[in-house]
Short mmCIF file of C-alpha atoms and ligand atoms in Angstrom, two decimals:
data_model
loop_
_atom_site.label_atom_id
_atom_site.label_comp_id
_atom_site.label_asym_id
_atom_site.label_seq_id
_atom_site.Cartn_x
_atom_site.Cartn_y
_atom_site.Cartn_z
CA UNK A 68 14.54 1.66 9.54
CA UNK A 69 13.02 3.73 12.27
CA UNK A 70 11.29 2.95 15.60
CA UNK A 71 8.93 5.85 15.70
CA UNK A 72 6.49 6.73 12.93
CA UNK A 73 6.37 10.30 14.07
CA UNK A 74 9.86 10.84 12.71
CA UNK A 75 8.84 9.64 9.23
CA UNK A 76 5.57 11.71 9.44
CA UNK A 77 7.55 14.76 10.33
CA UNK A 78 10.03 14.31 7.46
CA UNK A 79 7.21 13.55 4.96
CA UNK A 80 5.70 16.98 5.89
CA UNK A 81 8.89 18.92 6.10
CA UNK A 82 10.19 17.72 2.77
CA UNK A 83 7.11 17.79 0.62
CA UNK A 84 6.16 14.11 0.49
CA UNK A 85 2.78 14.03 2.25
CA UNK A 86 0.64 16.77 3.83
CA UNK A 87 -2.50 16.41 5.92
CA UNK A 88 -5.57 16.80 3.67
CA UNK A 89 -7.48 20.16 3.67
CA UNK A 90 -4.97 21.40 6.26
CA UNK A 91 -5.59 25.14 6.02
CA UNK A 92 -9.27 24.50 6.90
CA UNK A 93 -8.46 22.39 9.97
CA UNK A 94 -8.00 19.11 8.12
CA UNK A 95 -10.22 16.14 7.16
CA UNK A 96 -9.32 12.92 9.09
CA UNK A 97 -7.67 10.15 7.12
CA UNK A 98 -7.11 12.21 3.96
CA UNK A 99 -3.65 13.24 2.74
CA UNK A 100 -2.24 15.31 -0.19
CA UNK A 101 0.95 14.29 -1.87
CA UNK A 102 3.56 17.08 -2.40
CA UNK A 103 6.32 17.39 -4.98
CA UNK A 104 8.45 14.58 -3.54
CA UNK A 105 5.60 12.26 -2.64
CA UNK A 106 3.98 12.42 -6.06
CA UNK A 107 7.17 11.41 -7.76
CA UNK A 108 7.73 8.51 -5.35
CA UNK A 109 4.19 7.30 -5.75
CA UNK A 110 4.36 7.60 -9.50
CA UNK A 111 7.69 5.51 -9.48
CA UNK A 112 6.09 2.78 -7.29
CA UNK A 113 3.05 2.62 -9.61
CA UNK A 114 5.23 2.48 -12.80
CA UNK A 115 7.43 -0.15 -11.32
CA UNK A 116 4.54 -2.26 -10.19
CA UNK A 117 2.94 -2.02 -13.77
CA UNK A 118 6.28 -2.73 -15.34
CA UNK A 119 6.96 -5.81 -13.17
CA UNK A 120 3.49 -7.28 -13.26
CA UNK A 121 2.11 -6.27 -16.62
CA UNK A 122 4.72 -5.09 -19.12
CA UNK A 123 7.28 -7.77 -18.49
CA UNK A 124 4.71 -10.59 -18.49
CA UNK A 125 2.99 -12.28 -21.39
CA UNK A 126 -0.11 -13.33 -19.43
CA UNK A 127 -1.29 -10.03 -17.97
CA UNK A 128 -3.34 -7.21 -19.50
CA UNK A 129 -4.43 -3.94 -17.96
CA UNK A 130 -7.65 -2.02 -17.68
CA UNK A 131 -8.72 1.22 -15.99
CA UNK A 132 -12.32 1.05 -14.86
CA UNK A 133 -14.53 3.84 -13.59
CA UNK A 134 -14.23 4.83 -9.97
CA UNK A 135 -17.97 5.28 -9.82
CA UNK A 136 -20.11 2.27 -10.47
CA UNK A 137 -23.65 1.05 -10.38
CA UNK A 138 -24.96 0.02 -6.94
CA UNK A 139 -25.80 -3.36 -8.59
CA UNK A 140 -22.01 -4.08 -8.98
CA UNK A 141 -21.64 -3.79 -5.17
CA UNK A 142 -24.92 -5.64 -4.38
CA UNK A 143 -23.52 -8.59 -6.42
CA UNK A 144 -20.10 -8.48 -4.86
CA UNK A 145 -21.61 -8.55 -1.39
CA UNK A 146 -20.09 -5.13 -0.35
CA UNK A 147 -23.49 -3.35 0.27
CA UNK A 148 -24.49 -5.99 2.76
CA UNK A 149 -21.14 -7.21 4.10
CA UNK A 150 -18.46 -4.72 3.61
CA UNK A 151 -18.35 -3.20 7.04
CA UNK A 152 -16.18 -2.75 10.09
CA UNK A 153 -17.40 -3.33 13.60
CA UNK A 154 -17.13 -0.06 15.64
CA UNK A 155 -17.48 0.75 19.28
CA UNK A 156 -18.03 4.21 20.91
CA UNK A 157 -16.81 5.45 24.19
CA UNK A 158 -19.78 7.01 25.92
CA UNK A 159 -17.59 9.12 28.10
CA UNK A 160 -15.25 10.84 25.60
CA UNK A 161 -16.99 9.85 22.25
CA UNK A 162 -14.01 8.00 20.82
CA UNK A 163 -15.06 5.78 18.02
CA UNK A 164 -12.78 2.82 17.47
CA UNK A 165 -12.67 -0.28 15.30
CA UNK A 166 -13.47 -3.17 17.77
CA UNK A 167 -10.94 -5.52 16.29
CA UNK A 168 -8.20 -2.90 16.55
CA UNK A 169 -9.15 -2.18 20.17
CA UNK A 170 -8.94 -5.76 21.16
CA UNK A 171 -5.86 -6.60 19.16
CA UNK A 172 -3.92 -3.68 20.53
CA UNK A 173 -4.87 -4.87 24.04
CA UNK A 174 -3.69 -8.33 23.17
CA UNK A 175 -0.30 -6.97 21.81
CA UNK A 176 0.24 -5.12 25.14
CA UNK A 177 -0.54 -8.02 27.54
CA UNK A 178 1.17 -11.30 28.53
CA UNK A 179 -0.49 -14.58 27.61
CA UNK A 180 -0.68 -15.58 31.32
CA UNK A 181 -2.51 -12.44 32.18
CA UNK A 182 -4.92 -12.82 29.28
CA UNK A 183 -5.77 -16.44 30.12
CA UNK A 184 -6.90 -15.46 33.63
CA UNK A 185 -9.95 -13.75 32.35
CA UNK A 186 -13.40 -15.12 33.00
CA UNK A 187 -15.53 -14.92 29.88
CA UNK A 188 -19.11 -15.78 28.94
CA UNK A 189 -18.85 -19.27 27.59
CA UNK A 190 -22.31 -19.19 26.13
CA UNK A 191 -20.91 -16.62 23.61
CA UNK A 192 -17.35 -17.70 23.30
CA UNK A 193 -16.23 -21.28 23.19
CA UNK A 194 -13.11 -22.36 25.01
CA UNK A 195 -11.52 -23.12 21.57
CA UNK A 196 -12.19 -19.63 20.20
CA UNK A 197 -10.84 -18.06 23.42
CA UNK A 198 -7.60 -19.94 23.25
CA UNK A 199 -7.15 -19.26 19.53
CA UNK A 200 -7.59 -15.50 20.20
CA UNK A 201 -5.00 -15.65 22.94
CA UNK A 202 -2.50 -17.51 20.81
CA UNK A 203 -2.96 -15.80 17.40
CA UNK A 204 -3.69 -12.33 18.91
CA UNK A 205 -6.20 -11.89 16.16
CA UNK A 206 -9.95 -11.44 16.37
CA UNK A 207 -11.06 -11.26 12.71
CA UNK A 208 -14.17 -13.22 11.92
CA UNK A 209 -15.67 -12.99 15.40
CA UNK A 210 -19.27 -11.80 15.85
CA UNK A 211 -20.40 -8.51 17.48
CA UNK A 212 -21.49 -10.32 20.74
CA UNK A 213 -18.14 -12.13 20.86
CA UNK A 214 -16.17 -8.79 20.47
CA UNK A 215 -18.31 -7.44 23.40
CA UNK A 216 -17.73 -10.44 25.55
CA UNK A 217 -13.96 -10.24 25.08
CA UNK A 218 -13.99 -6.48 25.94
CA UNK A 219 -15.95 -7.36 29.08
CA UNK A 220 -13.69 -10.32 29.91
CA UNK A 221 -10.60 -8.22 30.00
CA UNK A 222 -12.22 -4.95 30.98
CA UNK A 223 -10.62 -3.23 28.11
CA UNK A 224 -10.89 0.47 28.78
CA UNK A 225 -10.92 3.41 26.43
CA UNK A 226 -7.36 4.05 25.13
CA UNK A 227 -8.26 7.83 25.10
CA UNK A 228 -9.93 8.59 28.51
CA UNK A 229 -9.24 5.26 30.27
CA UNK A 230 -12.85 4.80 31.32
CA UNK A 231 -14.84 1.64 30.79
CA UNK A 232 -18.04 2.84 29.35
CA UNK A 233 -18.63 1.44 25.84
CA UNK A 234 -21.68 1.21 23.61
CA UNK A 235 -22.26 -2.27 22.15
CA UNK A 236 -20.23 -2.91 18.96
CA UNK A 237 -22.09 -1.94 15.75
CA UNK A 238 -21.33 -2.51 12.01
CA UNK A 239 -20.58 0.50 9.77
CA UNK A 240 -20.56 0.00 5.96
CA UNK A 241 -17.40 1.34 4.35
CA UNK A 242 -18.79 2.16 0.96
CA UNK A 243 -19.28 5.79 -0.11
CA UNK A 244 -22.73 6.27 -1.88
CA UNK A 245 -22.98 8.76 -4.62
CA UNK A 246 -26.26 10.19 -5.96
CA UNK A 247 -26.10 10.55 -9.71
CA UNK A 248 -28.37 13.15 -11.44
CA UNK A 249 -29.44 16.60 -10.33
CA UNK A 250 -33.15 16.32 -9.81
CA UNK A 251 -34.04 15.23 -6.30
CA UNK A 252 -36.21 12.14 -6.28
CA UNK A 253 -34.89 11.09 -9.74
CA UNK A 254 -31.36 10.47 -8.63
CA UNK A 255 -29.87 6.96 -8.98
CA UNK A 256 -27.63 5.37 -6.39
CA UNK A 257 -24.07 4.49 -7.21
CA UNK A 258 -20.93 3.95 -5.18
CA UNK A 259 -17.36 5.07 -5.20
CA UNK A 260 -15.56 1.80 -5.60
CA UNK A 261 -14.34 0.15 -2.44
CA UNK A 262 -11.76 -1.90 -4.33
CA UNK A 263 -10.51 -1.87 -7.91
CA UNK A 264 -11.07 -5.69 -8.14
CA UNK A 265 -14.70 -5.48 -9.22
CA UNK A 266 -13.67 -3.53 -12.31
CA UNK A 267 -11.89 -6.61 -13.48
CA UNK A 268 -14.78 -8.94 -12.92
CA UNK A 269 -17.40 -6.72 -14.57
CA UNK A 270 -15.09 -6.29 -17.56
CA UNK A 271 -14.06 -9.99 -17.79
CA UNK A 272 -16.14 -10.62 -20.83
CA UNK A 273 -15.25 -7.35 -22.53
CA UNK A 274 -11.56 -8.26 -22.08
CA UNK A 275 -12.09 -11.86 -23.26
CA UNK A 276 -13.97 -10.69 -26.32
CA UNK A 277 -11.69 -7.90 -27.40
CA UNK A 278 -8.18 -9.10 -26.69
CA UNK A 279 -6.28 -12.22 -27.58
CA UNK A 280 -6.06 -13.61 -23.99
CA UNK A 281 -6.69 -17.16 -23.09
CA UNK A 282 -6.76 -18.98 -19.72
CA UNK A 283 -4.81 -18.77 -17.58
CA UNK A 284 -4.27 -14.99 -17.70
CA UNK A 285 -4.66 -12.00 -15.40
CA UNK A 286 -6.24 -8.50 -15.59
CA UNK A 287 -4.40 -5.82 -13.64
CA UNK A 288 -5.41 -2.33 -12.60
CA UNK A 289 -4.04 0.53 -10.54
CA UNK A 290 -6.30 3.33 -9.29
CA UNK A 291 -8.07 4.96 -6.43
CA UNK A 292 -10.35 3.01 -4.00
CA UNK A 293 -12.55 4.58 -1.33
CA UNK A 294 -13.50 3.38 2.07
CA UNK A 295 -15.13 5.26 4.87
CA UNK A 296 -12.45 4.40 7.40
CA UNK A 297 -12.63 6.04 10.76
CA UNK A 298 -9.51 4.62 12.43
CA UNK A 299 -7.06 7.42 13.01
CA UNK A 300 -3.31 7.31 13.18
CA UNK A 301 -0.30 5.89 11.45
CA UNK A 302 -0.48 8.49 8.70
CA UNK A 303 -1.08 7.12 5.23
CA UNK A 304 -1.24 3.45 6.45
CA UNK A 305 -5.07 3.65 6.36
CA UNK A 306 -6.87 6.46 4.53
CA UNK A 307 -10.35 6.83 3.16
CA UNK A 308 -8.99 7.36 -0.44
CA UNK A 309 -6.01 5.23 -1.48
CA UNK A 310 -4.27 3.73 -4.59
CA UNK A 311 -4.53 0.06 -5.18
CA UNK A 312 -2.59 -2.26 -7.38
CA UNK A 313 -4.73 -5.33 -7.95
CA UNK A 314 -4.53 -8.41 -10.21
CA UNK A 315 -7.27 -10.93 -10.86
CA UNK A 316 -5.57 -14.01 -12.32
CA UNK A 317 -8.13 -16.31 -14.01
CA UNK A 318 -7.60 -20.01 -14.54
CA UNK A 319 -9.37 -23.30 -15.07
CA UNK A 320 -9.06 -25.27 -11.77
CA UNK A 321 -9.14 -28.59 -13.72
CA UNK A 322 -6.06 -27.59 -15.77
CA UNK A 323 -4.05 -25.48 -13.32
CA UNK A 324 -3.24 -26.54 -9.74
CA UNK A 325 -4.24 -23.55 -7.57
CA UNK A 326 -1.60 -24.40 -5.00
CA UNK A 327 1.06 -24.10 -7.60
CA UNK A 328 -0.35 -20.83 -8.86
CA UNK A 329 -0.65 -19.53 -5.29
CA UNK A 330 2.99 -20.27 -4.67
CA UNK A 331 3.92 -18.49 -7.92
CA UNK A 332 2.15 -15.28 -6.77
CA UNK A 333 3.69 -15.53 -3.25
CA UNK A 334 7.10 -15.68 -4.87
CA UNK A 335 6.32 -12.79 -7.31
CA UNK A 336 5.14 -10.54 -4.49
CA UNK A 337 8.18 -11.40 -2.36
CA UNK A 338 10.56 -10.77 -5.25
CA UNK A 339 8.98 -7.40 -6.10
CA UNK A 340 9.28 -6.18 -2.52
CA UNK A 341 12.75 -7.51 -1.85
CA UNK A 342 14.51 -7.19 -5.23
CA UNK A 343 12.64 -4.31 -6.95
CA UNK A 344 12.00 -2.17 -3.90
CA UNK A 345 15.10 -3.28 -1.95
CA UNK A 346 13.22 -4.09 1.35
CA UNK A 347 15.13 -6.43 3.70
CA UNK A 348 13.85 -10.01 4.14
CA UNK A 349 13.96 -9.75 8.01
CA UNK A 350 11.34 -6.95 7.96
CA UNK A 351 8.85 -9.18 6.03
CA UNK A 352 6.76 -12.21 6.94
CA UNK A 353 3.77 -14.19 5.72
CA UNK A 354 0.62 -14.65 7.70
CA UNK A 355 -1.87 -17.29 6.85
CA UNK A 356 -5.45 -16.36 7.53
CA UNK A 357 -7.36 -18.77 9.88
CA UNK A 358 -10.58 -20.48 8.79
CA UNK A 359 -12.62 -17.91 10.86
CA UNK A 360 -10.90 -15.02 9.42
CA UNK A 361 -11.06 -15.90 5.76
CA UNK A 362 -14.05 -14.89 3.64
CA UNK A 363 -16.41 -17.79 3.26
CA UNK A 364 -15.68 -18.09 -0.51
CA UNK A 365 -11.89 -18.02 -0.16
CA UNK A 366 -9.95 -21.30 -0.04
CA UNK A 367 -6.70 -19.68 1.09
CA UNK A 368 -5.61 -16.19 2.02
CA UNK A 369 -2.29 -14.98 3.09
CA UNK A 370 -1.01 -11.51 3.94
CA UNK A 371 2.55 -10.30 3.26
CA UNK A 372 3.29 -8.19 6.30
CA UNK A 373 5.97 -5.46 6.83
CA UNK A 374 7.39 -4.61 10.18
CA UNK A 375 6.15 -1.01 10.38
CA UNK A 376 7.23 1.05 13.49
CA UNK A 377 3.80 0.22 14.91
CA UNK A 378 4.33 -3.63 14.44
CA UNK A 379 3.94 -6.16 11.63
CA UNK A 380 0.92 -5.15 9.60
CA UNK A 381 -0.64 -6.19 6.27
CA UNK A 382 1.05 -4.74 3.24
CA UNK A 383 -0.26 -7.07 0.57
CA UNK A 384 -3.04 -9.57 0.45
CA UNK A 385 -3.06 -12.66 -1.57
CA UNK A 386 -6.43 -14.70 -1.82
CA UNK A 387 -7.75 -17.60 -3.79
CA UNK A 388 -11.29 -16.39 -4.35
CA UNK A 389 -12.53 -19.50 -6.28
CA UNK A 390 -15.28 -18.64 -8.87
CA UNK A 391 -17.32 -16.67 -6.37
CA UNK A 392 -17.03 -13.26 -8.02
CA UNK A 393 -17.79 -14.25 -11.63
CA UNK A 394 -20.68 -16.43 -10.38
CA UNK A 395 -22.18 -13.56 -8.43
CA UNK A 396 -22.02 -11.18 -11.35
CA UNK A 397 -23.60 -13.81 -13.63
CA UNK A 398 -26.41 -14.20 -11.13
CA UNK A 399 -27.09 -10.54 -10.70
CA UNK A 400 -26.47 -9.30 -14.32
CA UNK A 401 -27.81 -12.25 -16.19
CA UNK A 402 -24.76 -12.14 -18.46
CA UNK A 403 -22.98 -15.35 -19.22
CA UNK A 404 -19.35 -14.96 -18.01
CA UNK A 405 -18.35 -18.54 -18.64
CA UNK A 406 -15.55 -19.43 -21.02
CA UNK A 407 -15.75 -22.00 -23.77
CA UNK A 408 -12.98 -24.52 -23.79
CA UNK A 409 -12.17 -25.69 -27.32
CA UNK A 410 -10.32 -28.82 -26.18
CA UNK A 411 -13.08 -30.28 -23.98
CA UNK A 412 -16.05 -28.60 -25.70
CA UNK A 413 -17.28 -27.51 -22.26
CA UNK A 414 -18.01 -24.07 -20.76
CA UNK A 415 -16.30 -23.28 -17.48
CA UNK A 416 -16.40 -20.43 -14.97
CA UNK A 417 -12.81 -19.46 -14.27
CA UNK A 418 -11.44 -19.41 -10.76
CA UNK A 419 -9.39 -16.48 -9.55
CA UNK A 420 -6.26 -15.72 -7.48
CA UNK A 421 -5.98 -12.10 -6.33
CA UNK A 422 -2.86 -10.28 -5.22
CA UNK A 423 -3.99 -6.87 -3.87
CA UNK A 424 -1.75 -4.19 -2.49
CA UNK A 425 -2.14 -0.48 -1.50
CA UNK A 426 0.47 1.65 -3.32
CA UNK A 427 0.44 4.24 -0.60
CA UNK A 428 1.15 1.56 1.96
CA UNK A 429 4.20 0.55 -0.15
CA UNK A 430 5.23 4.19 -0.16
CA UNK A 431 4.96 4.29 3.65
CA UNK A 432 7.01 1.08 3.92
CA UNK A 433 9.74 2.43 1.66
CA UNK A 434 10.08 5.64 3.67
CA UNK A 435 10.14 3.81 6.94
CA UNK A 436 12.75 1.34 5.61
CA UNK A 437 14.90 4.11 4.08
CA UNK A 438 14.85 6.46 7.06
CA UNK A 439 18.33 6.54 8.65
CA UNK A 440 19.92 8.84 11.22
CA UNK A 441 23.65 9.32 10.71
CA UNK A 442 24.67 10.34 14.19
CA UNK A 443 28.38 10.88 13.29
CA UNK A 444 27.59 13.39 10.59
CA UNK A 445 24.56 14.72 12.33
CA UNK A 446 22.17 14.23 9.37
CA UNK A 447 18.96 12.28 8.46
CA UNK A 448 19.31 10.33 5.24
CA UNK A 449 16.62 8.62 3.16
CA UNK A 450 18.39 5.60 1.71
CA UNK A 451 16.05 5.25 -1.18
CA UNK A 452 16.78 2.86 -4.09
CA UNK A 453 18.18 5.25 -6.85
CA UNK A 454 15.36 4.19 -9.22
CA UNK A 455 12.73 5.33 -6.65
CA UNK A 456 14.35 8.52 -5.45
CA UNK A 457 12.15 11.63 -6.25
CA UNK A 458 15.32 13.45 -7.32
CA UNK A 459 18.00 11.10 -8.68
CA UNK A 460 20.65 13.79 -9.22
CA UNK A 461 21.02 17.40 -7.93
CA UNK A 462 23.24 19.82 -9.68
CA UNK A 463 24.79 22.83 -7.83
CA UNK A 464 27.16 25.67 -8.86
CA UNK A 465 29.64 25.98 -5.92
CA UNK A 466 28.52 29.51 -5.41
CA UNK A 467 25.63 31.35 -7.01
CA UNK A 468 27.23 34.71 -7.55
CA UNK A 469 29.86 33.67 -10.22
CA UNK A 470 28.20 33.71 -13.55
CA UNK A 471 30.85 31.43 -15.20
CA UNK A 472 30.14 28.71 -12.56
CA UNK A 473 26.39 29.12 -12.73
CA UNK A 474 26.43 28.88 -16.57
CA UNK A 475 28.60 25.78 -16.49
CA UNK A 476 26.41 24.15 -13.92
CA UNK A 477 23.22 25.03 -15.97
CA UNK A 478 24.95 23.22 -18.89
CA UNK A 479 25.43 20.08 -16.79
CA UNK A 480 21.94 20.35 -15.46
CA UNK A 481 20.45 20.63 -18.97
CA UNK A 482 22.53 17.69 -20.12
CA UNK A 483 21.26 15.41 -17.31
CA UNK A 484 17.58 16.64 -17.21
CA UNK A 485 16.34 14.34 -20.04
CA UNK A 486 18.21 11.37 -18.67
CA UNK A 487 17.26 11.38 -15.00
CA UNK A 488 15.04 13.19 -12.42
CA UNK A 489 17.39 16.07 -12.07
CA UNK A 490 17.00 19.11 -9.69
CA UNK A 491 18.84 22.48 -9.62
CA UNK A 492 19.81 24.10 -6.35
CA UNK A 493 21.87 27.21 -5.88
CA UNK A 494 20.37 28.39 -2.56
CA UNK A 495 22.33 28.67 0.66
CA UNK A 496 25.73 27.10 1.26
CA UNK A 497 26.79 23.67 -0.14
CA UNK A 498 26.53 21.97 3.31
CA UNK A 499 22.81 22.97 3.58
CA UNK A 500 22.16 21.82 0.09
CA UNK A 501 23.65 18.47 0.76
CA UNK A 502 21.53 18.05 3.98
CA UNK A 503 18.34 18.85 2.06
CA UNK A 504 19.16 16.37 -0.64
CA UNK A 505 20.01 13.76 1.92
CA UNK A 506 16.60 14.13 3.54
CA UNK A 507 14.72 13.64 0.21
CA UNK A 508 16.98 10.71 -0.62
CA UNK A 509 18.81 12.03 -3.62
CA UNK A 510 21.62 9.50 -4.40
CA UNK A 511 23.92 11.87 -6.32
CA UNK A 512 24.80 15.52 -5.81
CA UNK A 513 27.06 17.18 -8.39
CA UNK A 514 28.97 20.34 -7.69
CA UNK A 515 30.40 22.58 -10.44
CA UNK A 516 33.54 24.35 -9.08
CA UNK A 517 36.53 26.31 -10.32
CA UNK A 518 38.36 23.14 -11.42
CA UNK A 519 35.46 22.29 -13.66
CA UNK A 520 36.18 25.38 -15.79
CA UNK A 521 39.73 24.05 -16.30
CA UNK A 522 39.35 20.32 -16.78
CA UNK A 523 35.63 19.60 -17.43
CA UNK A 524 35.36 17.49 -14.19
CA UNK A 525 32.79 17.84 -11.40
CA UNK A 526 32.51 16.61 -7.81
CA UNK A 527 30.03 13.78 -7.43
CA UNK A 528 28.96 13.29 -3.83
CA UNK A 529 27.36 10.04 -2.73
CA UNK A 530 24.36 10.32 -0.40
CA UNK A 531 24.97 7.19 1.73
CA UNK A 532 28.71 7.60 2.48
CA UNK A 533 28.99 11.35 1.94
CA UNK A 534 32.20 10.44 0.04
CA UNK A 535 33.17 12.55 -3.00
CA UNK A 536 34.76 11.80 -6.31
CA UNK A 537 35.78 13.75 -9.38
CA UNK A 538 34.23 12.56 -12.58
CA UNK A 539 34.45 13.98 -16.09
CA UNK A 540 31.25 15.59 -17.41
CA UNK A 541 31.00 13.40 -20.44
CA UNK A 542 31.17 10.23 -18.27
CA UNK A 543 28.61 11.42 -15.71
CA UNK A 544 25.53 9.66 -16.85
CA UNK A 545 27.32 6.27 -17.32
CA UNK A 546 28.96 6.74 -13.85
CA UNK A 547 25.73 7.10 -11.94
CA UNK A 548 23.84 3.84 -11.34
CA UNK A 549 20.21 4.92 -11.79
P1 ATP B 710 -7.29 -4.05 6.33
O1 ATP B 710 -7.62 -5.45 6.98
O2 ATP B 710 -6.07 -3.42 6.60
O3 ATP B 710 -8.49 -3.09 6.42
P2 ATP B 710 -8.07 -5.32 3.90
O4 ATP B 710 -7.63 -6.72 4.22
O5 ATP B 710 -9.53 -4.93 3.95
O6 ATP B 710 -7.17 -4.30 4.80
P3 ATP B 710 -7.94 -5.56 1.13
O7 ATP B 710 -9.36 -5.31 0.85
O8 ATP B 710 -7.39 -6.89 0.95
O9 ATP B 710 -7.50 -5.00 2.51
O10 ATP B 710 -7.08 -4.51 0.24
C1 ATP B 710 -5.87 -4.76 -0.33
C2 ATP B 710 -4.79 -3.82 0.01
O11 ATP B 710 -5.16 -2.55 -0.08
C3 ATP B 710 -4.35 -4.03 1.49
O12 ATP B 710 -3.38 -5.06 1.61
C4 ATP B 710 -3.72 -2.62 1.76
O13 ATP B 710 -2.39 -2.57 1.22
C5 ATP B 710 -4.57 -1.78 0.98
N1 ATP B 710 -5.58 -1.04 1.71
C6 ATP B 710 -6.75 -1.56 2.20
N2 ATP B 710 -7.45 -0.61 2.88
C7 ATP B 710 -6.67 0.54 2.85
C8 ATP B 710 -6.80 1.82 3.33
N3 ATP B 710 -7.88 2.22 4.00
N4 ATP B 710 -5.77 2.71 3.17
C9 ATP B 710 -4.69 2.35 2.49
N5 ATP B 710 -4.46 1.16 1.99
C10 ATP B 710 -5.44 0.21 2.12
#
């Protein structure tokens, strides 16, 4: 666990996890490329998520919907009109910032007493809202004039140039439009998806008609989503292109108590993060959304938050979205998405509970949690769970200029390669090779030395303790807990 995000950002770059996007051309804000280590870690997270939530369950099926979809999908879902962030611009230095972030960062840095002293425009903000903002330190759900009134009340200045010279807050839509077709004037408008969730709603009937599911059941999807985010900083926490893992769990509210189901998903998310990913309980907490903050159609929303180096922030959202989405798509498409209940002879529109997570955010959490500085041995260690480590075992010949050692080490490497993510390293001295493997989180490093040639044993070095043991080659795979 680290206190400064810059340490993780530097390690991610140095060791091939994550690079800034389009870097050799000066970069594109909020885009990132995944290197050899990052791609393995992201893939492991995605596979583990799929295994836990889809493969191991009876009541979940998967889909993979197109990333480009008709503008009508997003009109129906409400994204073309309502999916926007409120932004504010500094007239002095041109900084553009999300207003909610500007105010919430200010609230985080100031004492309650100091905040309460402000005089505010009570025709715009009621006493009740003002008190709530101070106690919760959250401003989601407020209107643009209310944001502006709070900025005035506390004279919140620009975090970049420290001047107080803001434009009024404005809304910016987060969806990326795409124009399909090549002839100008005949192009049709589509959007890159802003969330994977809509893919599940628009395919609800397809899935019902073509697979043997019955309520209650869920549809899961992992894949890219796109949002025109302009907030900078904190690396891959918020990017314009990111991987989501979303589930829409459909049920009949007359037969299944939504509160019980909601609890079930809370506990599944918690188990996944603590048991499967190995994150400590004390770095996690639930945050219940207030009435103002929740979308109008949602009956309950809670965020599972992780204690990132920049504070507790949303990792995973859980929302009871009622029958809003299916109803909207019925209305806009004219297609009947109701389900016939053979027991009652009635048609119902299923309700839905949605756990939605960003897989890249999970990756950042895992790296922050695993990052450890061993001051005694002067090394940085990524204490990753062995099943997540990009390289699970590294094999070295003690020296690279003795063919008999290199050949034997190659044999061990070839034996392990189909069984685990195995890397070969014969560069530099052994000490340097260990330090490199520690920084990418390799749990086991195996050295083939002169004794190996005599008794078929190798040295296994453990990442977390740096302790070493001799193990016979034939028992190696069983010995390592991967
Ligand atoms: P935020 O309030 O942080 O903008 P949100 O509440 O809009 O997020 P959802 O729409 O609920 O997020 O998305 C579900 C999950 O997808 C989030 O919990 C987060 O893990 C992830 N996510 C959302 N936006 C981004 C982004 N721009 N970059 C990376 N991950 C994201």
